[in-house]
């Protein structure tokens, strides 16, 4: 079920999301005005969702009329409820198993969507199943055998079950939702999506939600939707007004030093730091841990349980810094992120929008700082062109920053040795699925025992 933090986050999102429109109270709509039945309206009230967001106001009435919908909206605008509520209402009118399929690009987003469905369907006994990679196929097959109402899946794993799990098919399906459709296609799921479209009924309702309308999304729209109605919350790429965005121009060799300086300067906040590679997330986490920061890595090579554990630690505030690849840039509703740092500048300009969208959510303020080295100028200029504004320089005193150089260099040296330990450990147990928070702590423990000669330093690892 959804945690209290998540519900509170979504509740404040229901006030007025990331749009900059003047709020006219006369036009303010209630859940009843959208055509939702009493039981769903009451559930929204129980979740403290006072009024619908713009994407919900626009798309829910159309979906209730049985139309195919294309929803274009920014991250954090309440898209999940925009498709979940009409599906649940239709399910109430025509109860059946395997009623709806939601396709999503990442595992974390799949679990989050499932939590939303379960919260919204808590009063009507809805059963959901999450079918994603990184989990045991047999246990998933047992869940599918119970025939849940709603399936939330990543395309690759769903194809695995369609091809290999006896007795499983999607012939009864009434609704197909593709959430973050642009990302699904960017992750090269096009072949899998086409296979899925071939084996599900043509007589169905389809909803396609995307932050951007790319050529691939248009192609998908033509292939899967019938006379769709387009709902567009924003017509250009934009970031939230309450988000303060900055850049720092710095030499590439001093990136770590500047990072530590900012973390010290803004101590007390929670941070998401984006890196371009899995290895760099681990290296940066180790380096920061050696300096006393509570940092946890999150990347695509970790298995699913480890990824969920990392997210849980950050959400529970037992870790104040989440260092991630772009696996966490889209869709994830992580409350209370105060600062986003683009440690490595995104290669694709549109990813910048999604990264910085992790902060300043649901009406709160937030900061985003992008590191620009001598090699990143062109990429940075593309970002400014995309968002339509020049960002101010984040002011730092070079002398203050470079005071940290010696301490950071020592932490980098230790992190390098710990990375070597992790690589050797991974080589011995290939099944690990990438280093996680526990592996990071393990590597640090070995180094600390060697460094300080603590008791137990000569014990052999099992």
XYZ file of C-alpha atoms in Angstrom:
462
model
C 0.000 0.000 0.000
C 1.005 3.643 -0.404
C 2.945 5.139 2.501
C 1.611 8.154 4.396
C 4.404 10.256 2.863
C 3.395 9.296 -0.672
C -0.272 10.076 0.036
C 0.628 13.454 1.527
C 2.831 14.177 -1.497
C 0.070 13.307 -3.950
C -2.449 15.241 -1.847
C -0.456 18.444 -2.132
C -0.014 17.753 -5.854
C -3.792 17.877 -6.123
C -3.835 21.589 -5.297
C -2.471 22.895 -8.593
C 0.389 21.125 -10.348
C 3.269 22.330 -12.455
C 1.302 24.738 -14.598
C 1.352 28.491 -14.291
C -2.324 29.229 -14.964
C -4.362 31.681 -12.900
C -6.627 29.638 -10.660
C -10.229 30.701 -11.143
C -12.283 29.389 -8.247
C -15.485 29.576 -10.287
C -14.075 26.977 -12.679
C -12.709 24.706 -9.951
C -14.083 21.221 -10.516
C -14.770 18.511 -7.981
C -14.300 14.762 -8.471
C -18.082 14.428 -8.827
C -18.038 17.000 -11.656
C -15.708 14.713 -13.640
C -18.351 11.958 -13.580
C -16.742 9.646 -11.014
C -18.968 7.420 -8.876
C -19.393 8.069 -5.142
C -17.108 5.279 -3.921
C -14.136 6.640 -5.960
C -14.889 10.250 -4.968
C -14.837 9.183 -1.306
C -11.525 7.369 -1.810
C -9.984 10.548 -3.296
C -11.229 12.472 -0.245
C -9.778 9.832 2.096
C -6.424 10.255 0.331
C -6.811 14.025 0.946
C -6.920 14.782 -2.773
C -9.058 17.910 -2.584
C -9.457 18.786 -6.258
C -8.374 17.215 -9.579
C -5.211 18.422 -11.308
C -5.374 19.851 -14.807
C -4.498 16.608 -16.627
C -7.128 14.798 -14.535
C -9.802 17.420 -15.292
C -9.066 17.188 -19.004
C -8.637 13.440 -19.482
C -10.924 11.653 -16.973
C -14.277 12.769 -18.527
C -13.023 11.729 -21.995
C -11.870 8.330 -20.734
C -15.210 7.793 -18.964
C -16.925 8.413 -22.309
C -14.930 5.463 -23.700
C -12.542 7.490 -25.862
C -8.903 6.695 -26.517
C -6.749 9.386 -24.900
C -3.277 10.781 -25.555
C -2.138 12.716 -22.490
C 0.860 15.029 -22.752
C 1.880 16.312 -19.342
C 4.962 17.097 -17.299
C 6.295 14.849 -14.591
C 4.453 15.174 -11.284
C 1.153 16.344 -12.799
C -1.009 13.463 -11.512
C -0.995 11.260 -14.628
C -1.370 7.966 -12.740
C -4.738 8.885 -11.239
C -5.790 10.305 -14.622
C -5.805 6.795 -16.101
C -6.354 4.731 -12.932
C -9.676 6.311 -11.917
C -11.515 5.742 -15.253
C -10.216 2.139 -15.372
C -11.432 1.444 -11.823
C -14.849 2.944 -12.587
C -15.155 0.819 -15.729
C -14.047 -2.246 -13.714
C -16.814 -1.559 -11.180
C -19.378 -1.527 -13.991
C -17.998 -4.699 -15.622
C -15.981 -6.788 -13.096
C -13.530 -9.253 -14.671
C -9.973 -10.554 -14.317
C -7.108 -9.330 -16.549
C -9.121 -6.146 -17.067
C -6.299 -3.656 -17.697
C -2.618 -3.670 -18.605
C -0.303 -0.754 -17.797
C 3.056 -0.767 -19.609
C 5.831 1.273 -18.030
C 9.574 1.677 -18.788
C 11.087 1.018 -15.338
C 10.552 -1.389 -12.472
C 10.364 1.323 -9.810
C 7.669 3.176 -11.719
C 5.705 -0.083 -12.066
C 5.653 -0.573 -8.272
C 4.661 3.045 -7.757
C 1.733 2.744 -10.203
C 0.633 -0.453 -8.448
C 0.606 1.375 -5.096
C -1.601 4.087 -6.598
C -4.060 1.533 -8.029
C -4.231 -0.277 -4.684
C -4.804 2.970 -2.788
C -7.520 4.151 -5.197
C -9.119 0.684 -5.301
C -8.835 0.044 -1.554
C -12.619 0.295 -1.057
C -13.509 -2.010 -3.952
C -11.059 -4.908 -3.491
C -8.876 -4.424 -6.565
C -6.082 -6.993 -7.096
C -2.913 -5.838 -8.876
C 0.187 -7.676 -10.074
C 3.577 -6.160 -10.879
C 5.429 -8.091 -13.622
C 8.965 -6.750 -14.049
C 12.493 -8.023 -14.666
C 14.917 -8.757 -11.843
C 12.325 -10.908 -10.015
C 11.670 -14.666 -9.973
C 9.644 -15.852 -12.996
C 8.005 -18.745 -11.126
C 6.638 -16.627 -8.291
C 5.318 -14.153 -10.892
C 3.644 -17.033 -12.762
C 1.858 -18.020 -9.526
C 0.615 -14.440 -9.109
C -0.635 -14.431 -12.726
C -2.459 -17.742 -12.111
C -4.595 -15.909 -9.514
C -5.808 -13.681 -12.375
C -5.495 -10.157 -10.964
C -7.666 -7.297 -12.263
C -4.781 -4.975 -13.131
C -1.353 -5.887 -14.552
C 1.481 -3.367 -14.347
C 4.454 -4.558 -16.392
C 7.658 -3.693 -18.156
C 7.435 -4.848 -21.810
C 10.365 -7.304 -21.773
C 9.225 -9.359 -18.794
C 5.598 -9.393 -19.974
C 6.734 -10.926 -23.300
C 8.701 -13.565 -21.327
C 5.460 -14.636 -19.610
C 3.323 -14.470 -22.750
C 5.801 -16.790 -24.483
C 6.706 -19.127 -21.592
C 3.989 -19.188 -18.915
C 1.383 -21.848 -19.691
C -2.220 -20.741 -19.668
C -1.396 -17.018 -19.547
C -2.819 -14.747 -22.225
C -4.384 -11.297 -22.439
C -7.447 -12.127 -24.559
C -9.937 -10.716 -21.975
C -8.112 -7.337 -21.832
C -10.323 -4.228 -21.944
C -7.794 -1.428 -21.272
C -4.200 -0.791 -22.351
C -2.220 2.096 -20.855
C 1.272 3.070 -21.980
C 2.773 5.352 -19.349
C 5.924 7.347 -20.156
C 5.514 6.123 -23.757
C 8.434 8.200 -25.036
C 10.748 6.559 -22.505
C 9.422 3.060 -23.276
C 10.407 3.570 -26.919
C 13.721 5.290 -26.116
C 14.725 2.214 -24.118
C 14.371 0.118 -27.287
C 11.187 -1.654 -26.226
C 9.661 -1.039 -29.666
C 9.876 -4.723 -30.726
C 8.316 -5.917 -27.440
C 5.513 -3.330 -27.631
C 4.680 -4.432 -31.183
C 4.526 -8.086 -30.043
C 2.172 -7.140 -27.192
C -0.094 -5.149 -29.527
C -0.422 -8.233 -31.758
C -1.664 -10.537 -28.979
C -4.137 -8.263 -27.166
C -7.716 -7.636 -28.383
C -8.275 -4.900 -30.956
C -11.585 -4.081 -29.286
C -10.203 -2.253 -26.266
C -9.697 1.233 -24.889
C -6.159 2.634 -25.080
C -4.538 5.499 -23.185
C -1.091 6.768 -24.007
C 0.682 9.157 -21.631
C 3.944 10.856 -22.479
C 5.953 13.894 -21.431
C 7.022 14.485 -25.041
C 5.492 13.794 -28.458
C 8.343 12.229 -30.418
C 8.232 10.655 -33.894
C 8.219 7.189 -32.294
C 5.277 8.125 -30.051
C 3.322 9.410 -33.087
C 4.023 6.104 -34.848
C 2.843 4.195 -31.763
C -0.270 6.376 -31.603
C -1.209 5.456 -35.183
C -0.638 1.752 -34.488
C -2.523 1.427 -31.219
C -5.205 4.126 -30.803
C -8.584 4.592 -32.495
C -9.757 8.179 -33.070
C -7.832 9.424 -30.032
C -8.434 12.733 -28.264
C -5.266 14.630 -27.375
C -5.036 16.307 -23.964
C -2.063 18.632 -23.643
C -1.266 20.269 -20.322
C 1.766 22.179 -21.571
C 2.770 23.014 -25.104
C 6.493 23.474 -24.487
C 9.199 22.018 -22.307
C 9.041 23.788 -19.008
C 10.249 23.502 -15.464
C 8.424 24.525 -12.324
C 8.408 28.196 -11.316
C 9.440 27.354 -7.734
C 12.538 25.528 -8.984
C 15.732 27.599 -8.702
C 18.140 26.412 -11.428
C 21.870 27.152 -11.564
C 25.028 26.019 -13.319
C 28.652 25.852 -12.204
C 31.476 26.067 -14.742
C 34.437 24.091 -13.376
C 37.488 22.057 -14.466
C 36.648 18.363 -14.842
C 39.412 17.306 -12.411
C 37.810 19.262 -9.543
C 34.230 17.964 -9.899
C 34.426 15.904 -6.700
C 35.810 18.853 -4.718
C 33.010 21.154 -5.879
C 30.432 18.463 -5.101
C 31.673 18.098 -1.526
C 31.740 21.894 -1.114
C 28.076 22.201 -2.188
C 26.995 19.299 0.058
C 28.716 21.011 3.009
C 27.311 24.423 2.118
C 23.745 23.096 1.781
C 23.957 20.607 4.686
C 20.585 19.642 6.145
C 18.924 19.228 2.748
C 18.195 15.972 0.932
C 20.014 15.522 -2.388
C 19.634 13.547 -5.596
C 22.890 13.399 -7.548
C 22.714 12.195 -11.152
C 25.683 10.388 -12.731
C 25.980 9.062 -16.281
C 27.236 5.548 -15.453
C 26.591 2.802 -12.878
C 30.280 2.757 -11.924
C 30.314 6.469 -11.234
C 27.310 6.209 -8.888
C 29.174 3.581 -6.824
C 32.489 5.479 -6.895
C 30.823 8.746 -5.860
C 28.861 7.017 -3.071
C 32.059 5.432 -1.717
C 33.968 8.718 -1.905
C 31.194 10.603 -0.064
C 30.824 7.839 2.561
C 34.541 8.157 3.303
C 33.923 11.854 4.043
C 31.077 11.070 6.442
C 28.066 11.690 4.180
C 25.091 9.283 4.229
C 24.907 8.387 0.539
C 23.229 5.451 -1.214
C 23.661 4.408 -4.895
C 20.819 3.446 -7.264
C 21.491 2.086 -10.758
C 20.232 -0.343 -13.377
C 22.691 -3.169 -12.652
C 21.341 -3.677 -9.122
C 18.700 -6.370 -8.757
C 15.150 -5.292 -8.014
C 15.154 -5.965 -4.254
C 18.333 -3.945 -3.821
C 16.949 -1.067 -5.878
C 13.769 -0.972 -3.789
C 15.846 -1.140 -0.593
C 17.945 1.854 -1.727
C 14.813 3.869 -2.495
C 13.229 2.915 0.838
C 16.301 4.104 2.773
C 16.220 7.448 0.979
C 12.447 7.874 1.382
C 12.716 7.004 5.083
C 15.446 9.675 5.385
C 17.993 7.227 6.806
C 20.093 8.360 3.829
C 20.179 12.038 2.839
C 21.894 11.574 -0.541
C 20.678 9.350 -3.401
C 23.225 8.960 -6.194
C 21.559 7.640 -9.312
C 21.758 7.058 -13.023
C 18.780 8.115 -15.153
C 16.913 5.031 -13.866
C 15.438 7.415 -11.252
C 14.957 10.509 -13.417
C 11.442 9.671 -14.618
C 8.147 9.235 -12.867
C 9.390 8.262 -9.429
C 7.512 10.133 -6.733
C 10.187 10.611 -4.081
C 8.994 13.168 -1.529
C 11.191 15.845 -0.013
C 14.059 16.074 -2.511
C 15.451 19.543 -1.791
C 18.348 19.680 -4.253
C 19.089 17.951 -7.576
C 22.724 17.983 -8.702
C 23.577 17.058 -12.287
C 27.073 15.788 -11.468
C 27.334 14.452 -15.041
C 25.426 16.562 -17.550
C 22.679 14.584 -19.370
C 23.508 13.588 -22.959
C 19.883 14.066 -24.023
C 18.581 17.552 -23.223
C 15.064 16.270 -22.440
C 16.487 14.148 -19.606
C 17.406 17.429 -17.882
C 13.681 18.258 -17.523
C 12.990 14.882 -15.929
C 16.004 14.993 -13.612
C 15.259 18.431 -12.176
C 11.582 17.424 -11.931
C 12.554 15.248 -8.953
C 12.575 18.404 -6.806
C 10.113 21.307 -6.403
C 7.241 18.826 -6.639
C 3.678 19.425 -5.487
C 4.018 23.155 -4.943
C 7.243 22.992 -2.899
C 10.398 24.910 -3.774
C 13.675 23.264 -4.769
C 17.138 23.814 -6.253
C 18.904 22.266 -9.232
C 22.623 22.705 -9.909
C 24.288 21.478 -13.111
C 28.044 20.880 -13.305
C 29.458 22.105 -16.630
C 33.053 21.210 -17.468
C 35.133 22.321 -20.433
C 33.822 19.257 -22.315
C 30.121 19.916 -21.645
C 29.567 23.389 -23.073
C 27.692 22.262 -26.188
C 25.398 19.924 -24.207
C 24.689 22.699 -21.719
C 23.823 25.174 -24.482
C 21.295 22.656 -25.842
C 19.631 22.479 -22.413
C 19.331 26.278 -22.218
C 17.883 26.303 -25.722
C 15.338 23.615 -24.782
C 14.074 25.311 -21.604
C 14.158 28.750 -23.249
C 16.234 30.562 -20.637
C 19.788 31.232 -19.537
C 20.537 29.882 -16.080
C 22.365 31.983 -13.477
C 25.815 30.994 -12.254
C 25.926 29.334 -8.811
C 28.421 31.528 -6.972
C 31.348 29.852 -5.252
C 34.626 31.163 -3.876
C 37.402 29.128 -5.461
C 39.680 29.506 -2.414
C 36.967 28.099 -0.105
C 36.351 25.170 -2.461
C 40.016 24.217 -2.888
C 40.580 24.050 0.879
C 38.823 20.658 0.619
C 41.120 19.306 -2.102
C 43.456 17.306 0.153
C 40.638 15.582 2.095
C 38.747 14.789 -1.104
C 41.890 13.382 -2.765
C 42.346 10.972 0.177
C 38.677 9.921 -0.010
C 39.073 9.357 -3.785
C 42.130 7.177 -3.172
C 40.289 4.997 -0.624
C 37.203 4.817 -2.889
C 39.431 3.581 -5.721
C 40.669 0.697 -3.546
C 37.125 -0.091 -2.419
C 35.980 -0.166 -6.052
C 38.715 -2.732 -6.698
C 37.401 -4.818 -3.757
C 33.868 -4.649 -5.183
C 35.051 -5.684 -8.657
C 36.862 -8.723 -7.224
C 33.838 -9.626 -5.078
C 31.537 -9.333 -8.090
C 33.863 -11.535 -10.128
C 33.572 -14.272 -7.484
C 29.756 -14.205 -7.263
C 28.537 -13.224 -10.710
C 24.906 -13.511 -9.583
C 24.988 -10.340 -7.457
C 23.346 -7.988 -9.956
C 25.650 -5.018 -9.313
C 26.861 -3.299 -6.152
C 24.290 -1.892 -3.783
C 24.250 -0.053 -0.478
C 25.177 -3.166 1.518
C 28.044 -3.995 -0.861
C 29.292 -0.414 -0.525
C 29.203 -0.674 3.270
C 30.949 -4.067 3.070
C 33.766 -2.686 0.937
C 34.165 0.252 3.309
C 34.272 -2.106 6.317
C 37.130 -4.108 4.810
C 39.116 -0.954 4.068
C 38.497 0.531 7.534
C 39.711 -2.658 9.217
C 42.849 -2.620 7.056
C 43.395 1.088 7.642
C 42.794 1.293 11.397
C 43.776 -2.275 12.387
C 40.527 -2.892 14.280
C 39.851 -6.231 15.925
C 38.548 -8.723 13.469
C 40.599 -7.225 10.639
C 42.305 -10.561 10.076
C 39.049 -12.546 9.859
C 38.515 -14.156 6.501
C 35.408 -13.250 4.557
C 33.111 -16.217 4.043
